[in-house]
């Protein structure tokens, strides 16, 4: 398609339902949301020159399509519960034990053998654990997990399952309600049963039928998505949609997701993309060795395709490897596999990020205070060790001629140590108070998605390793020029931070 004809078609599309020039929505959005708003910023782990990106691809669910998650989770949960009661004979009284929705967040790990939900740091250590609604104390946690590194991985379908999809919340909530009244030896079986019915409602289309019957109830359209797509097209980028969803679902959902009035038969939204690829079967899509499926044209439109693999799509789009930016919300199937096998540049959409940044803004200066207190605490800790060591050395001196002097030195040393211990306790209390205030404000059970204590979470580490950039919503790309240099911050080792 020529640029000229593209301008002509996209001029018809506006989320306000009017015919407007392509730049009007863009200017409107930019004026409303200056880049200075940190909640709408794009953050960079690995520098990316946007001018070198020839093609930008988007996932659909939870990336371009923003769901009303409360409604979606409620429906999915209701359907799985119905199956558990009707097919497995569970007593419906367990519904009362289902925790509140905030109990489950992305990035947590389910221990399907012990029936626990865990928060895990970057090294795989368990920092918070819940059995049902009961939070395990340190003793209970150590008994189960010790100090061993349990590094779970999403591909390890053994004991640990990472919650990496926004669709996973209902099954973990149900598991948390049933695990406490299930014998430990049966927990794995319980998990498999819940998984089976969760898969079933996705696989047999029953959930999708409920959603597509009233799609607007399940979506919270982001009005900036169309201006963003137009902005990228005008900047010369090829655009493609790459989704695992079927074509019938995508066509039913796209207009409502974009805030457009059309029904499933109105396909004018396709003009926003160069190619639309459905049923992509990510992450297998990125592995050409295992996946030799051809790209098939569907619905009589050469831009609408099904299946295929990354090689075929790259040939079609005319961009390969680091010339492609892929924007998705699923850390494993959208990012880790695409980055490992294709070298596509990546952008992770994390809806929780915007909420966390808003909370930090509501508690101004807390992060800096916390960092300062951490530095003071570490220094004072060293001081306590220093005086303790010196006290020990002085205590071992057995020189009658210097007895009076040694006693005086021990007294001085003890006084300094008492002072340092008091200061250390003060800093520890301050740190705990600041940390728990921030963590409680973000999530009373789990705190931040990205951090646990001074460490990154397992999710935070994956984000750092596999997302070149990340942001709260895909449409934030509107706020950056198409030749922007996304520059990463300076990477510091601990000794460098100490000397700053
Ligand atoms: Mg998705």
mmCIF file with all atom_site columns, N, CA, C and O and ligand atoms in Angstrom, residues 59-63 167 282 328-330 334, ligand 1:
data_model
loop_
_atom_site.group_PDB
_atom_site.id
_atom_site.type_symbol
_atom_site.label_atom_id
_atom_site.label_alt_id
_atom_site.label_comp_id
_atom_site.label_asym_id
_atom_site.label_entity_id
_atom_site.label_seq_id
_atom_site.pdbx_PDB_ins_code
_atom_site.Cartn_x
_atom_site.Cartn_y
_atom_site.Cartn_z
_atom_site.occupancy
_atom_site.B_iso_or_equiv
_atom_site.pdbx_formal_charge
_atom_site.auth_seq_id
_atom_site.auth_comp_id
_atom_site.auth_asym_id
_atom_site.auth_atom_id
_atom_site.pdbx_PDB_model_num
ATOM   1  N  N   . UNK A 1 59  ? 0.920  -7.101  20.142 1.00 0.00 ? 59  UNK A N   1
ATOM   2  C  CA  . UNK A 1 59  ? 0.044  -8.155  20.625 1.00 0.00 ? 59  UNK A CA  1
ATOM   3  C  C   . UNK A 1 59  ? -1.354 -7.526  20.782 1.00 0.00 ? 59  UNK A C   1
ATOM   4  O  O   . UNK A 1 59  ? -1.480 -6.296  20.794 1.00 0.00 ? 59  UNK A O   1
ATOM   5  N  N   . UNK A 1 60  ? -2.388 -8.358  20.885 1.00 0.00 ? 60  UNK A N   1
ATOM   6  C  CA  . UNK A 1 60  ? -3.736 -7.793  21.004 1.00 0.00 ? 60  UNK A CA  1
ATOM   7  C  C   . UNK A 1 60  ? -4.211 -7.722  22.464 1.00 0.00 ? 60  UNK A C   1
ATOM   8  O  O   . UNK A 1 60  ? -4.326 -6.642  23.030 1.00 0.00 ? 60  UNK A O   1
ATOM   9  N  N   . UNK A 1 61  ? -4.432 -8.920  23.082 1.00 0.00 ? 61  UNK A N   1
ATOM   10 C  CA  . UNK A 1 61  ? -5.013 -8.947  24.435 1.00 0.00 ? 61  UNK A CA  1
ATOM   11 C  C   . UNK A 1 61  ? -4.100 -8.279  25.452 1.00 0.00 ? 61  UNK A C   1
ATOM   12 O  O   . UNK A 1 61  ? -2.928 -8.638  25.573 1.00 0.00 ? 61  UNK A O   1
ATOM   13 N  N   . UNK A 1 62  ? -4.643 -7.328  26.188 1.00 0.00 ? 62  UNK A N   1
ATOM   14 C  CA  . UNK A 1 62  ? -3.930 -6.623  27.259 1.00 0.00 ? 62  UNK A CA  1
ATOM   15 C  C   . UNK A 1 62  ? -2.754 -5.791  26.734 1.00 0.00 ? 62  UNK A C   1
ATOM   16 O  O   . UNK A 1 62  ? -1.907 -5.370  27.514 1.00 0.00 ? 62  UNK A O   1
ATOM   17 N  N   . UNK A 1 63  ? -2.677 -5.630  25.413 1.00 0.00 ? 63  UNK A N   1
ATOM   18 C  CA  . UNK A 1 63  ? -1.651 -4.729  24.864 1.00 0.00 ? 63  UNK A CA  1
ATOM   19 C  C   . UNK A 1 63  ? -2.381 -3.606  24.119 1.00 0.00 ? 63  UNK A C   1
ATOM   20 O  O   . UNK A 1 63  ? -2.452 -2.489  24.622 1.00 0.00 ? 63  UNK A O   1
ATOM   21 N  N   . UNK A 1 167 ? -4.553 -13.256 32.420 1.00 0.00 ? 167 UNK A N   1
ATOM   22 C  CA  . UNK A 1 167 ? -5.709 -14.158 32.438 1.00 0.00 ? 167 UNK A CA  1
ATOM   23 C  C   . UNK A 1 167 ? -5.643 -15.168 33.593 1.00 0.00 ? 167 UNK A C   1
ATOM   24 O  O   . UNK A 1 167 ? -6.581 -15.926 33.803 1.00 0.00 ? 167 UNK A O   1
ATOM   25 N  N   . UNK A 1 282 ? 2.064  -18.059 19.495 1.00 0.00 ? 282 UNK A N   1
ATOM   26 C  CA  . UNK A 1 282 ? 3.270  -17.660 20.243 1.00 0.00 ? 282 UNK A CA  1
ATOM   27 C  C   . UNK A 1 282 ? 3.313  -18.506 21.516 1.00 0.00 ? 282 UNK A C   1
ATOM   28 O  O   . UNK A 1 282 ? 2.263  -18.789 22.071 1.00 0.00 ? 282 UNK A O   1
ATOM   29 N  N   . UNK A 1 328 ? 4.293  -6.164  23.676 1.00 0.00 ? 328 UNK A N   1
ATOM   30 C  CA  . UNK A 1 328 ? 3.381  -7.175  24.221 1.00 0.00 ? 328 UNK A CA  1
ATOM   31 C  C   . UNK A 1 328 ? 3.324  -7.097  25.737 1.00 0.00 ? 328 UNK A C   1
ATOM   32 O  O   . UNK A 1 328 ? 4.120  -6.392  26.365 1.00 0.00 ? 328 UNK A O   1
ATOM   33 N  N   . UNK A 1 329 ? 2.377  -7.837  26.321 1.00 0.00 ? 329 UNK A N   1
ATOM   34 C  CA  . UNK A 1 329 ? 2.217  -7.774  27.780 1.00 0.00 ? 329 UNK A CA  1
ATOM   35 C  C   . UNK A 1 329 ? 2.662  -9.064  28.464 1.00 0.00 ? 329 UNK A C   1
ATOM   36 O  O   . UNK A 1 329 ? 2.733  -9.117  29.682 1.00 0.00 ? 329 UNK A O   1
ATOM   37 N  N   . UNK A 1 330 ? 2.946  -10.125 27.669 1.00 0.00 ? 330 UNK A N   1
ATOM   38 C  CA  . UNK A 1 330 ? 3.242  -11.421 28.272 1.00 0.00 ? 330 UNK A CA  1
ATOM   39 C  C   . UNK A 1 330 ? 4.752  -11.620 28.277 1.00 0.00 ? 330 UNK A C   1
ATOM   40 O  O   . UNK A 1 330 ? 5.364  -11.759 27.213 1.00 0.00 ? 330 UNK A O   1
ATOM   41 N  N   . UNK A 1 334 ? 5.543  -13.259 24.710 1.00 0.00 ? 334 UNK A N   1
ATOM   42 C  CA  . UNK A 1 334 ? 5.776  -12.101 23.841 1.00 0.00 ? 334 UNK A CA  1
ATOM   43 C  C   . UNK A 1 334 ? 7.239  -11.664 23.844 1.00 0.00 ? 334 UNK A C   1
ATOM   44 O  O   . UNK A 1 334 ? 7.747  -11.189 22.844 1.00 0.00 ? 334 UNK A O   1
HETATM 45 MG MG1 . LIG B 2 .   ? -1.451 -10.345 25.516 1.00 0.00 ? 1   LIG B MG1 1
#
